PDB file of C-alpha atoms in Angstrom:
ATOM      1  CA  MET A   1       4.703 -19.987 -26.379  1.00 63.00           C
ATOM      2  CA  ASN A   2       5.237 -16.293 -27.089  1.00 73.00           C
ATOM      3  CA  ILE A   3       3.056 -13.576 -25.617  1.00 76.00           C
ATOM      4  CA  THR A   4       3.114  -9.953 -26.679  1.00 81.00           C
ATOM      5  CA  VAL A   5       1.522  -7.417 -24.341  1.00 83.00           C
ATOM      6  CA  PRO A   6       1.561  -3.659 -24.864  1.00 87.00           C
ATOM      7  CA  LYS A   7       3.848  -2.117 -22.252  1.00 89.00           C
ATOM      8  CA  LYS A   8       1.251   0.453 -21.130  1.00 94.00           C
ATOM      9  CA  LEU A   9      -1.422  -2.207 -20.600  1.00 89.00           C
ATOM     10  CA  LEU A  10       0.895  -4.415 -18.538  1.00 86.00           C
ATOM     11  CA  SER A  11       2.110  -1.433 -16.519  1.00 89.00           C
ATOM     12  CA  ASP A  12      -1.448  -0.311 -15.754  1.00 90.00           C
ATOM     13  CA  GLN A  13      -2.463  -3.767 -14.568  1.00 85.00           C
ATOM     14  CA  LEU A  14       0.652  -4.222 -12.431  1.00 84.00           C
ATOM     15  CA  SER A  15      -0.043  -0.833 -10.849  1.00 86.00           C
ATOM     16  CA  LEU A  16      -3.384  -2.178  -9.654  1.00 84.00           C
ATOM     17  CA  LEU A  17      -1.744  -5.258  -8.146  1.00 80.00           C
ATOM     18  CA  GLU A  18       0.991  -3.337  -6.345  1.00 79.00           C
ATOM     19  CA  ARG A  19      -1.675  -1.987  -3.969  1.00 79.00           C
ATOM     20  CA  ILE A  20      -2.046  -5.414  -2.354  1.00 74.00           C
ATOM     21  CA  VAL A  21       1.526  -6.713  -2.557  1.00 70.00           C
ATOM     22  CA  PRO A  22       3.562  -6.012   0.600  1.00 68.00           C
ATOM     23  CA  SER A  23       6.464  -3.647  -0.086  1.00 68.00           C
ATOM     24  CA  ARG A  24       8.873  -5.268   2.395  1.00 69.00           C
ATOM     25  CA  SER A  25       9.118  -8.763   0.940  1.00 60.00           C
ATOM     26  CA  ALA A  26      12.516 -10.199  -0.042  1.00 64.00           C
ATOM     27  CA  ASN A  27      11.176 -11.250  -3.472  1.00 59.00           C
ATOM     28  CA  PRO A  28       7.708  -9.703  -3.859  1.00 53.00           C
ATOM     29  CA  LEU A  29       7.490 -10.497  -7.551  1.00 55.00           C
ATOM     30  CA  TYR A  30       8.002 -14.225  -7.017  1.00 57.00           C
ATOM     31  CA  THR A  31       6.028 -14.479  -3.786  1.00 66.00           C
ATOM     32  CA  TYR A  32       2.963 -12.330  -4.368  1.00 70.00           C
ATOM     33  CA  LEU A  33       2.428 -11.896  -8.109  1.00 76.00           C
ATOM     34  CA  GLY A  34       1.562 -14.446 -10.713  1.00 81.00           C
ATOM     35  CA  LEU A  35       0.610 -14.567 -14.337  1.00 82.00           C
ATOM     36  CA  TYR A  36      -0.376 -17.238 -16.766  1.00 83.00           C
ATOM     37  CA  ALA A  37      -1.826 -17.472 -20.248  1.00 85.00           C
ATOM     38  CA  GLU A  38      -4.686 -19.630 -21.412  1.00 84.00           C
ATOM     39  CA  GLU A  39      -6.922 -19.642 -24.477  1.00 82.00           C
ATOM     40  CA  GLY A  40      -6.031 -16.156 -25.702  1.00 81.00           C
ATOM     41  CA  ALA A  41      -6.042 -14.507 -22.266  1.00 84.00           C
ATOM     42  CA  LEU A  42      -3.243 -13.334 -20.009  1.00 84.00           C
ATOM     43  CA  ILE A  43      -4.207 -13.639 -16.354  1.00 84.00           C
ATOM     44  CA  LEU A  44      -2.467 -11.521 -13.696  1.00 83.00           C
ATOM     45  CA  PHE A  45      -3.128 -12.130 -10.022  1.00 82.00           C
ATOM     46  CA  GLY A  46      -1.777 -10.950  -6.716  1.00 78.00           C
ATOM     47  CA  THR A  47      -2.028 -11.837  -3.055  1.00 75.00           C
ATOM     48  CA  ASN A  48      -1.073 -10.146   0.188  1.00 69.00           C
ATOM     49  CA  GLY A  49       0.226 -13.328   1.713  1.00 64.00           C
TER      50      GLY A  49
END
């Protein structure tokens, strides 16, 4: 599967998620952020733990 996302759109959405992701994690990207694609949608989600 290939997904193409405009850089600005992805950056804007990740900026929203970085508010809830702790800044002192060893691997914050792998631990607190997730994304998946389904039926024409790209879903980004974050958690604070």
